[in-house]
Tab-separated table of C-alpha atoms and ligand atoms in Angstrom:
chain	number	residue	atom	x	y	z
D	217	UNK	CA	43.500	138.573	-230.449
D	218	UNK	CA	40.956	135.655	-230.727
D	219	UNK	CA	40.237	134.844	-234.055
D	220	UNK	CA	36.313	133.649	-234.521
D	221	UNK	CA	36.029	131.216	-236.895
D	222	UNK	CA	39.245	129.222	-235.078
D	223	UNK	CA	36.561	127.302	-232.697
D	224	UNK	CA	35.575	125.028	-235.475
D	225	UNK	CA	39.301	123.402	-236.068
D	226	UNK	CA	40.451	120.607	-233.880
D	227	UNK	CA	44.027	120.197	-234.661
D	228	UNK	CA	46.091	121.197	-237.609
D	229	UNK	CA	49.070	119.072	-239.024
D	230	UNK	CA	52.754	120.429	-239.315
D	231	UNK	CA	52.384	119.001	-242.949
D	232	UNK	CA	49.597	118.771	-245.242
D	233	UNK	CA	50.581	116.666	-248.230
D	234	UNK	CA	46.571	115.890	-248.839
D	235	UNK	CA	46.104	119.520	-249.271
D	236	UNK	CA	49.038	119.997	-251.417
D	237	UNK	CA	48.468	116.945	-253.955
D	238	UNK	CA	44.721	117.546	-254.012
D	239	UNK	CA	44.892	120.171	-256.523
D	240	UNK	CA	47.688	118.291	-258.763
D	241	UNK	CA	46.468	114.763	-258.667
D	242	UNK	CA	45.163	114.558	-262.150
D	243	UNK	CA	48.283	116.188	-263.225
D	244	UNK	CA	50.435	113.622	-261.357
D	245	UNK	CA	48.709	110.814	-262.557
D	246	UNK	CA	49.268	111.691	-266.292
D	247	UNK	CA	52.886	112.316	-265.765
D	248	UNK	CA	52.786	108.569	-264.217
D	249	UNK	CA	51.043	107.693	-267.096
D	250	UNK	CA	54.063	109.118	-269.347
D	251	UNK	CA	56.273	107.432	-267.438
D	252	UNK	CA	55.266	104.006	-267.661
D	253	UNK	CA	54.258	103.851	-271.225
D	254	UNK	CA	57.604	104.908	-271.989
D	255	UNK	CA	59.535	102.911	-269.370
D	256	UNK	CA	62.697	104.707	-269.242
D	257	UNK	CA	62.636	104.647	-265.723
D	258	UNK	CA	66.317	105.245	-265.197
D	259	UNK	CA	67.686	108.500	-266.928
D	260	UNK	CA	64.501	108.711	-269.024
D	261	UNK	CA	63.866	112.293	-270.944
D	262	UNK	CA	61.839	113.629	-267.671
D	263	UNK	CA	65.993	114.153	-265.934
D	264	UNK	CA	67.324	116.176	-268.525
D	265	UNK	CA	63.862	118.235	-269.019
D	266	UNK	CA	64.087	118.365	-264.892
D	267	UNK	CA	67.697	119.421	-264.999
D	268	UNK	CA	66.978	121.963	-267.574
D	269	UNK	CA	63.611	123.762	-265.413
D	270	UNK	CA	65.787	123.462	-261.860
D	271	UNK	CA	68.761	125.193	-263.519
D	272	UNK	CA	66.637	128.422	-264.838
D	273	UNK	CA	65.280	128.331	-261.584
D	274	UNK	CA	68.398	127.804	-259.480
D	275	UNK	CA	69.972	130.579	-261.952
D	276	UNK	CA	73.286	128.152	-262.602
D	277	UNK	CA	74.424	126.499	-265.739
D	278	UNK	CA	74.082	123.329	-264.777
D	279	UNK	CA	72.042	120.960	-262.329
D	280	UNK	CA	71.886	117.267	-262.308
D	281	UNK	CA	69.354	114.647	-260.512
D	282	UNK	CA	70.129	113.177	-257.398
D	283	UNK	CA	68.982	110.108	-255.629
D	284	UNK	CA	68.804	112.506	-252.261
D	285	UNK	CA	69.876	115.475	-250.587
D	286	UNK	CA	72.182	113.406	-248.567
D	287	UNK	CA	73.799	111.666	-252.197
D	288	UNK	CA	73.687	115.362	-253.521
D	289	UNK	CA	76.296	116.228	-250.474
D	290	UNK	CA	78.050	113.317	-251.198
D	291	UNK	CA	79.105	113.534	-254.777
D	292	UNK	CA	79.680	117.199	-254.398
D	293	UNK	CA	82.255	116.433	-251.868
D	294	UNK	CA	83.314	113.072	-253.992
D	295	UNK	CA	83.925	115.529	-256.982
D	296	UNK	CA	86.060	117.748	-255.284
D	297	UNK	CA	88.145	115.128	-254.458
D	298	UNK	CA	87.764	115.753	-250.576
D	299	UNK	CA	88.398	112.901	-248.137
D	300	UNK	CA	90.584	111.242	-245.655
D	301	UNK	CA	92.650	113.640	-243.988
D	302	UNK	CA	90.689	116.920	-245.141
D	303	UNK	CA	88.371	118.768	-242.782
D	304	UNK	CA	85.324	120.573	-243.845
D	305	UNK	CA	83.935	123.526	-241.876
D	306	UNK	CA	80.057	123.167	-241.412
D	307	UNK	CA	77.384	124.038	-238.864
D	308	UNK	CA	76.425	121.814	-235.748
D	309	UNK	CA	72.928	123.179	-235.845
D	310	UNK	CA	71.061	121.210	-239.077
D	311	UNK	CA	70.039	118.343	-240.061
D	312	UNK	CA	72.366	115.376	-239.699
D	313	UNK	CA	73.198	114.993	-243.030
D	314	UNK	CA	74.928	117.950	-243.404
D	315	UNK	CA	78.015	116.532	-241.211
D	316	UNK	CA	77.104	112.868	-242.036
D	317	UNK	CA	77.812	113.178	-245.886
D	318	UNK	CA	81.412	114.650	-244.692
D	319	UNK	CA	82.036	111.851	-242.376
D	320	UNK	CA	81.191	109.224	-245.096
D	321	UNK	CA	83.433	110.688	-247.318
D	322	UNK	CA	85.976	110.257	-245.179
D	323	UNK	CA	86.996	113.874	-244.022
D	324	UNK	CA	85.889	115.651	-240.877
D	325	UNK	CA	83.539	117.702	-239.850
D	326	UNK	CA	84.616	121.362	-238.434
D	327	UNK	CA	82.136	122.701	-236.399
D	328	UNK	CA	81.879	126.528	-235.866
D	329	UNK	CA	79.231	127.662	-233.713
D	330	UNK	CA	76.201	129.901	-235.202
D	331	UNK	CA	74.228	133.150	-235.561
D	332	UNK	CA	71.767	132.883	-232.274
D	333	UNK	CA	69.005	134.558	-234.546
D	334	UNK	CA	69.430	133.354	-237.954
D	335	UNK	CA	70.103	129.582	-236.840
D	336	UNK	CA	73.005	129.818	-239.832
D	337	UNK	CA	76.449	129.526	-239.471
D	338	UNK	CA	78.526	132.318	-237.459
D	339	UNK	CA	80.638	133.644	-240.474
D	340	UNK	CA	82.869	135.879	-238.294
D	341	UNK	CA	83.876	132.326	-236.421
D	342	UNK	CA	85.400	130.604	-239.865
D	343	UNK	CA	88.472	131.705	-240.331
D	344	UNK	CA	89.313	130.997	-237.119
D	345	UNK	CA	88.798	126.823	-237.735
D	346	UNK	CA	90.794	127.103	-241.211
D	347	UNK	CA	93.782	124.501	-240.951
D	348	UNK	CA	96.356	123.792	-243.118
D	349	UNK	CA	93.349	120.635	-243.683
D	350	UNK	CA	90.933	122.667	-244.399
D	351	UNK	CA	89.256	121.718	-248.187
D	352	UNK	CA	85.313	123.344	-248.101
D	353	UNK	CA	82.942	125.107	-246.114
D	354	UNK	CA	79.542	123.818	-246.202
D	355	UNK	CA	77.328	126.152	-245.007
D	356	UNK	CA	73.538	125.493	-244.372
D	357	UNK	CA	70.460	127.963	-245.515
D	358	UNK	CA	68.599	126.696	-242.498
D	359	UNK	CA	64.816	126.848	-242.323
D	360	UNK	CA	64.415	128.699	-245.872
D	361	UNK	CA	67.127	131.778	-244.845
D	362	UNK	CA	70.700	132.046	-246.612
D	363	UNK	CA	73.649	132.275	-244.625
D	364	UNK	CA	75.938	135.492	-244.897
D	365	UNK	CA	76.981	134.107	-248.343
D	366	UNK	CA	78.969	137.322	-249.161
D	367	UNK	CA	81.418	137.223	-245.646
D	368	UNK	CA	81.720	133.318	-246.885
D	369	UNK	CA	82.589	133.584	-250.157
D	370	UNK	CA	85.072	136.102	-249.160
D	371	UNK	CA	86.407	133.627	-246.673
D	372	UNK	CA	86.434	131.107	-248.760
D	373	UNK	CA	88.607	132.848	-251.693
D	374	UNK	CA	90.881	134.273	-249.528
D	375	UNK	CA	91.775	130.097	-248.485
D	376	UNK	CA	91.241	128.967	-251.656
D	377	UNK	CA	88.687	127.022	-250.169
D	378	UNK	CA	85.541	125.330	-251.966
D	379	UNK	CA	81.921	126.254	-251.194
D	380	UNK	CA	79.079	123.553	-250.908
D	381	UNK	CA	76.257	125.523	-250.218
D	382	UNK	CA	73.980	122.470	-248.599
D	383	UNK	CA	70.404	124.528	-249.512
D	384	UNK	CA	68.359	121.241	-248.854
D	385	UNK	CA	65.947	123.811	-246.992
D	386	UNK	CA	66.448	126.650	-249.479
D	387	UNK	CA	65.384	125.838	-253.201
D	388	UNK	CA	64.270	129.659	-254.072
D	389	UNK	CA	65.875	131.147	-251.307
D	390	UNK	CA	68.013	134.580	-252.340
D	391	UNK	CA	70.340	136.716	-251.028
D	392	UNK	CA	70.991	140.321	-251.412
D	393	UNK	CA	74.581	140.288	-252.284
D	394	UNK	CA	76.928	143.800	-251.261
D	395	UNK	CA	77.756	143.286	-255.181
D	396	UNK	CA	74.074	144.705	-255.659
D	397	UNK	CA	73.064	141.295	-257.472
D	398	UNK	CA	70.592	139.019	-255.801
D	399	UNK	CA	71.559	135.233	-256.017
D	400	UNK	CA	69.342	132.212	-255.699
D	401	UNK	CA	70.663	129.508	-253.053
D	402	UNK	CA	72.664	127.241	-254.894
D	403	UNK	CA	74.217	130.106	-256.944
D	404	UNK	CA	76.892	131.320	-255.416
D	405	UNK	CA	79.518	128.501	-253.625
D	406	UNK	CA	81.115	125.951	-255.990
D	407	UNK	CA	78.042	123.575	-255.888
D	408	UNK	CA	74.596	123.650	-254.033
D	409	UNK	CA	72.971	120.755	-252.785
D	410	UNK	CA	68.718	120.536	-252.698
D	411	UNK	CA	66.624	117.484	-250.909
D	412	UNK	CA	63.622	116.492	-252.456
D	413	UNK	CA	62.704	114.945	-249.469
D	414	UNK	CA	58.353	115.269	-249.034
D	415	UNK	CA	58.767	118.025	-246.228
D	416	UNK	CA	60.768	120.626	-248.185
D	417	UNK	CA	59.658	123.117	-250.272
D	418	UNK	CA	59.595	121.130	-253.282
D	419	UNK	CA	58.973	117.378	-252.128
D	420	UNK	CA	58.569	114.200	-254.343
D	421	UNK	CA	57.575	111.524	-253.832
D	422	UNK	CA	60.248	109.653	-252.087
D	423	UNK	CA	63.909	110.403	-252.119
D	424	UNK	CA	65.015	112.948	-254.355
D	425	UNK	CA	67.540	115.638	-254.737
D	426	UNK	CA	69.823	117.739	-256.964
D	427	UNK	CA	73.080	119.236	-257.268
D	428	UNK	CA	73.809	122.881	-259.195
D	429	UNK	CA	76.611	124.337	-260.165
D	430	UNK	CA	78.073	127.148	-262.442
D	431	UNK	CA	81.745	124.866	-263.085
D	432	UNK	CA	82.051	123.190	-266.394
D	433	UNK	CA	84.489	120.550	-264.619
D	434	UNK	CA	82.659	119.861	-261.444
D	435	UNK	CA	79.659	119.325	-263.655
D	436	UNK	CA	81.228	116.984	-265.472
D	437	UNK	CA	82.960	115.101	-262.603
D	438	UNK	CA	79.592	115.008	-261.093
D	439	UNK	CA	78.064	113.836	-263.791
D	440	UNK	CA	80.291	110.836	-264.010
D	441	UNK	CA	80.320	109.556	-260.605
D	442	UNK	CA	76.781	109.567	-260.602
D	443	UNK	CA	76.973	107.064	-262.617
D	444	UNK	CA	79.488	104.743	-261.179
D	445	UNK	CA	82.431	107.032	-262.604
D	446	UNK	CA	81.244	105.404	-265.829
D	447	UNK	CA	82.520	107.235	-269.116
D	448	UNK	CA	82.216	105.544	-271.671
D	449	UNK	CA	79.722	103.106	-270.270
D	450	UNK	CA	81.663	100.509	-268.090
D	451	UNK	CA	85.175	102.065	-268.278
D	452	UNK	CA	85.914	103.918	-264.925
D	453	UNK	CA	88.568	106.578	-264.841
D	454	UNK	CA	86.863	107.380	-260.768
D	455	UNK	CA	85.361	105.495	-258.677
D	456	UNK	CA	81.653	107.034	-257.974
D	457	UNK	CA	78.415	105.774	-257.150
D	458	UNK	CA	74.344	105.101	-257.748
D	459	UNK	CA	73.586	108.676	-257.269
D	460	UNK	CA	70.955	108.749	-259.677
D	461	UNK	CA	67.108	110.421	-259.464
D	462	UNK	CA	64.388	107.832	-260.741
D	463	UNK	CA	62.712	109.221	-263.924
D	464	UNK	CA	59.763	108.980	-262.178
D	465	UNK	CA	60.785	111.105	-259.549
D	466	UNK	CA	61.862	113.774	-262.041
D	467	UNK	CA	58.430	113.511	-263.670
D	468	UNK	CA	56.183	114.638	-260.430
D	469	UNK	CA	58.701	117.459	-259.768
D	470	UNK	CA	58.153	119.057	-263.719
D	471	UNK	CA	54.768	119.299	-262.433
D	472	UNK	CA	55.347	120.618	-259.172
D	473	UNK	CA	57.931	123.246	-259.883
D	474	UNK	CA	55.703	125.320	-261.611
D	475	UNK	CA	54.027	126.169	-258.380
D	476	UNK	CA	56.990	126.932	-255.947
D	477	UNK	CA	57.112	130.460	-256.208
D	478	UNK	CA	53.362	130.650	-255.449
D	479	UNK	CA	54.039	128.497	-252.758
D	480	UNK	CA	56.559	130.293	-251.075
D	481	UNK	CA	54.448	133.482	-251.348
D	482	UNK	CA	52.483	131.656	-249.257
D	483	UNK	CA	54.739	130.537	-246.639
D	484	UNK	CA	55.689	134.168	-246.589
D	485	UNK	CA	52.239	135.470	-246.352
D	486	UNK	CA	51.701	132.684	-243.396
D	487	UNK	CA	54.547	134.312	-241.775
D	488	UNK	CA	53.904	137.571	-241.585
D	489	UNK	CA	50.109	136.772	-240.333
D	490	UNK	CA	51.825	134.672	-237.501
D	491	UNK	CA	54.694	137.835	-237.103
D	492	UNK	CA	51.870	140.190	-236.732
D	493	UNK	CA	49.775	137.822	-234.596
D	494	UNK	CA	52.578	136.467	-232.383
D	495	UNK	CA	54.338	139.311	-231.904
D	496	UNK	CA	53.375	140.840	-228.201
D	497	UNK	CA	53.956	137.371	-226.416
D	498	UNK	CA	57.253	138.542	-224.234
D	499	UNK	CA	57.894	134.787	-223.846
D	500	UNK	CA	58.527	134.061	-227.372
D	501	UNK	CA	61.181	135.572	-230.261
D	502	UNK	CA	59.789	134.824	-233.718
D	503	UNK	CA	61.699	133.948	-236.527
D	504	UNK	CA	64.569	137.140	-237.158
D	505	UNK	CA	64.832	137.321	-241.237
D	506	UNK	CA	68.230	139.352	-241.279
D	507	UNK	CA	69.673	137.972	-243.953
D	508	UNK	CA	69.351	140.274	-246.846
D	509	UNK	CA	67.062	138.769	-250.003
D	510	UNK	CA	63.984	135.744	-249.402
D	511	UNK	CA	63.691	133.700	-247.053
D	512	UNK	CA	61.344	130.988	-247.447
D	513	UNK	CA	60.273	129.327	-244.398
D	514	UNK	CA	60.651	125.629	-245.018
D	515	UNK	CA	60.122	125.800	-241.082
D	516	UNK	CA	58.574	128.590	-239.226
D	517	UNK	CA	60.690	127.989	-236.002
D	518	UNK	CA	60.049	130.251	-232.671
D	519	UNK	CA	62.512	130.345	-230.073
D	520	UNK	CA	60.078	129.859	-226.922
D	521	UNK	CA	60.584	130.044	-223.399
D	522	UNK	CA	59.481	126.730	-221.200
D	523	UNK	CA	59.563	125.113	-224.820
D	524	UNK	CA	59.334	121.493	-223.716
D	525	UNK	CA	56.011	122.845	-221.857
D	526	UNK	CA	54.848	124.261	-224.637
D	527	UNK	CA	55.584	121.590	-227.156
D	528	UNK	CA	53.445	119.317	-225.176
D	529	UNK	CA	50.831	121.863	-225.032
D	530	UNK	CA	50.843	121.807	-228.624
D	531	UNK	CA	50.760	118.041	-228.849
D	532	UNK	CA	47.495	118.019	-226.688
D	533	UNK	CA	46.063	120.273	-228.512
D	534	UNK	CA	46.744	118.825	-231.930
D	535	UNK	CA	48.701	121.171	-233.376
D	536	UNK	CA	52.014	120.024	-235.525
D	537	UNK	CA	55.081	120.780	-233.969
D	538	UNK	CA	58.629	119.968	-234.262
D	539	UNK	CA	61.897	120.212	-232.714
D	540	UNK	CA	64.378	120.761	-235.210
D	541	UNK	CA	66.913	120.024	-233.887
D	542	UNK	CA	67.055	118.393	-230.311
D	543	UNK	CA	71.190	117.477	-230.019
D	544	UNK	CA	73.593	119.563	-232.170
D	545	UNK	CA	75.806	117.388	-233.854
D	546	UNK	CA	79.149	117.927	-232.120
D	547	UNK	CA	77.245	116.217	-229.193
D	548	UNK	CA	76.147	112.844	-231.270
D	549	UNK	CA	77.702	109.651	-230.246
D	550	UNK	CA	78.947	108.903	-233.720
D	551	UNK	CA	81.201	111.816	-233.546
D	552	UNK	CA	82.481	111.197	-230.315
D	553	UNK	CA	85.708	110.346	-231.867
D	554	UNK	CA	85.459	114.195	-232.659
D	555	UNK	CA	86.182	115.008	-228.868
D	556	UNK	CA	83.801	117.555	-227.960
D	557	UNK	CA	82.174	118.055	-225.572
D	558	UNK	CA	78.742	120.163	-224.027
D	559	UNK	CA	80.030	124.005	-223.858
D	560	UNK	CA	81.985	123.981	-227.125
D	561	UNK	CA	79.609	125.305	-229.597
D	562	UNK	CA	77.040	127.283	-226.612
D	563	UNK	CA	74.720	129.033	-228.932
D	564	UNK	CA	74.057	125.930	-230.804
D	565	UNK	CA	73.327	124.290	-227.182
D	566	UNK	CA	71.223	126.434	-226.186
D	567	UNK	CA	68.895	126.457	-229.287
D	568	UNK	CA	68.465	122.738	-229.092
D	569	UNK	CA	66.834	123.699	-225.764
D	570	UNK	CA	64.697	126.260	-226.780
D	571	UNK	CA	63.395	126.154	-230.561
D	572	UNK	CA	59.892	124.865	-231.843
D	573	UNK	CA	58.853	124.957	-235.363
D	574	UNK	CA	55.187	125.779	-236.142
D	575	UNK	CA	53.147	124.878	-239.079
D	576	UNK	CA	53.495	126.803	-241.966
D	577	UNK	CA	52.981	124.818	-245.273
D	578	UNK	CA	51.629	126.835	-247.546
D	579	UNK	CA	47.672	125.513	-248.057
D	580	UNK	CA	46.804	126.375	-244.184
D	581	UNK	CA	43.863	128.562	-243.796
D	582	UNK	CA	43.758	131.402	-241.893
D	583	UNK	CA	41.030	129.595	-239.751
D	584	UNK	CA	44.056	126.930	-238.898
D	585	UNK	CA	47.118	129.580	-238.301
D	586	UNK	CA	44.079	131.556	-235.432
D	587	UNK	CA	43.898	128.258	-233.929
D	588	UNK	CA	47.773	127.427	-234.149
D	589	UNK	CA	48.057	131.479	-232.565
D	590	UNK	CA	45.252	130.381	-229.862
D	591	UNK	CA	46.564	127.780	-228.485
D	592	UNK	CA	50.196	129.302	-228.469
D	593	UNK	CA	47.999	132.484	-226.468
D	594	UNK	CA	46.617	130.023	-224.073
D	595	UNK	CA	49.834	128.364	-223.128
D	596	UNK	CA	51.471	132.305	-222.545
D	597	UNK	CA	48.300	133.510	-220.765
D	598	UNK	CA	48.921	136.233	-223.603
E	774	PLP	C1	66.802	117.256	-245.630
E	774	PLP	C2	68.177	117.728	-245.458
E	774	PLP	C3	69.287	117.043	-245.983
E	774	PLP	C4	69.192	115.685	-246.587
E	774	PLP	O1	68.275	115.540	-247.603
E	774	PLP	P1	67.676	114.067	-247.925
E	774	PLP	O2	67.012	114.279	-249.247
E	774	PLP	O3	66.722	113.752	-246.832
E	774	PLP	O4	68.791	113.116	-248.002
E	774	PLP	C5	70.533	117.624	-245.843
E	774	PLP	N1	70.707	118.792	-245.215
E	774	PLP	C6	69.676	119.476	-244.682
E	774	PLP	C7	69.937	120.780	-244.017
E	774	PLP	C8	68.379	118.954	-244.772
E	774	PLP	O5	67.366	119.639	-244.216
């Protein structure tokens, strides 16, 4: 199917943040305003407001403002007192930060291989990593989908094992729990982690991130450390860090969060159209939503034959695409010290090789997804 009005588009971005601002910019600029006639630009009133509006949303008791998504994995880890000689059981399929923020920490990354539909970590594969080492699992909501939070929690109780759930891809995401309850990402492990990062869901502008958690004491130890370990100011019982989110920061994001959830009706709405549109090409598998709940596209990622082909098909023809993620992480040189090697994790392998992510953000008209479907057509001869 040809759509007609597609001829008049030359090339559509994987990201729009002109689109998405456009709308907001007066908004944003007052909130600026705010900020800098009151000049609390570190832990001004805008974090705890921020803290308060992402924790009704996340559905926890608590949240706190983080310098990133990476920081956010970091002091979750730091408050849980995990480091050298503890291993951590994570994906090798995400973003590097995921296993990075383990590393710096001092621990070591587990890798078990993953679903080859949902992108998300195998959980029938876990329990099969769990040492006498083994501290957390960190599982990744990749692409806007939960992982099989219920097998993991299970898992993770029957080890007595902490949860970081790292849901820098899944602020709003839910999951259909067996329990009957359906649970926001971030919700149900120990603590999640969220990126504020300008290509998620809910970008700033800049670094940004948060933490959430339900746990009185991890909140609290969280708390401290993001603030050197500082309690009262300069006396350290811990040692912790500059993990803090700029006031600023916080300020753009109470204006943006309003407009998430309309947001990610878009994404979904994109999703289907490119489901329904997409959907005959034999040479393509479009994105499998199994897990029970929302997903919430931060990427719309196909898993496409001759992908390297068609990535530069894309690229000639202007349309945003990315490869997310070209080397899974047991394969980087930094973990070489890890001592794997190519056939240890081979589902992960093989989606490095064959995954594309399309645009989806959620202001792209239906004039720009027919041309995005077009030139995917072409390529096929579909
Ligand atoms: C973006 C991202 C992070 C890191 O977030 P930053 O805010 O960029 O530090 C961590 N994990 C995953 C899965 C991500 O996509």
């Amino acid at each position: 199917m040809t759509s007609q009005a597609a001829s008049t588009i030359t090339h559509v971005p994987l990201l729009d943040l002109q689109a998405q601002y456009a709308p907001i910019e007066a908004d944003i600029r007052a909130a600026f305003e705010t900020v800098l006639s009151e000049k609390q630009f570190i832990m001004g009133p805008q974090i705890e407001a921020l803290e308060k509006e992402a924790a009704i949303y996340c559905q926890t008791k608590y949240t706190l403002g983080v310098s990133s998504g990476t920081d956010a994995l970091v002091l979750a880890l730091m408050a849980m007192n995990i480091g050298a000689g503890d291993e951590v059981i994570t994906s090798p399929f995400t973003f590097f930060a995921t296993a990075g923020s383990i590393s710096r920490v001092g621990a070591k990354p587990v890798f078990v291989d993953i679903d080859p539909e949902t992108f998300n970590i195998d959980a029938s594969k876990i329990e099969a990593a769990i040492t006498p080492n083994t501290k957390a699992i960190m599982p990744v909501h990749l692409f806007g989908q939960m992982a099989d939070m219920d097998s993991i929690m299970a898992i993770a109780k029957a080890h007595n094992l902490y949860v970081i759930e790292d849901s820098a891809q899944s602020l709003g995401s839910e999951y259909k729990s067996k329990d009957g309850k359906t649970y926001r990402a971030g919700s149900m492990g120990d603590v999640g982690c969220f990126s504020f990062f300008p290509s998620k869901n809910l970008g700033c502008l800049g670094d940004g991130g948060l933490v959430s958690t339900n746990d009185p004491e991890l909140y609290d130890k969280m708390n401290i450390m993001r603030v050197h370990g500082s309690k009262p100011k300069y006396y350290h019982h811990v040692v912790g860090g500059n993990f803090r989110l700029d006031t600023l920061q916080a300020a753009f994001l109470l204006v943006k969060l309003p407009l998430l959830e309309q947001q990610h009706r878009d994404r979904i709405e994109n999703a289907a159209f490119y489901n329904q549109e997409l959907a005959d090409i034999a040479d393509i598998t479009l994105p499998a939503v199994k897990t029970p709940g929302r997903m919430i596209y931060n990427q719309y990622t196909l898993i496409a034959k001759d992908r390297d082909a068609l990535h530069q098909a894309l690229n000639e023809a202007k349309v945003g695409n990315a490869i997310y993620y070209p080397v899974p992480l047991h394969l980087q040189e930094c973990f070489s010290d890890l001592g794997h090697k190519v056939g240890d994790f081979p589902i992960s392998e093989q989606r490095v090789a064959d995954v594309l992510s399309i645009p989806i953000y959620s202001e792209l008209s239906q004039e720009q997804m027919g041309y995005v479907v077009d030139t995917i057509r072409k390529f096929y001869n579909a």
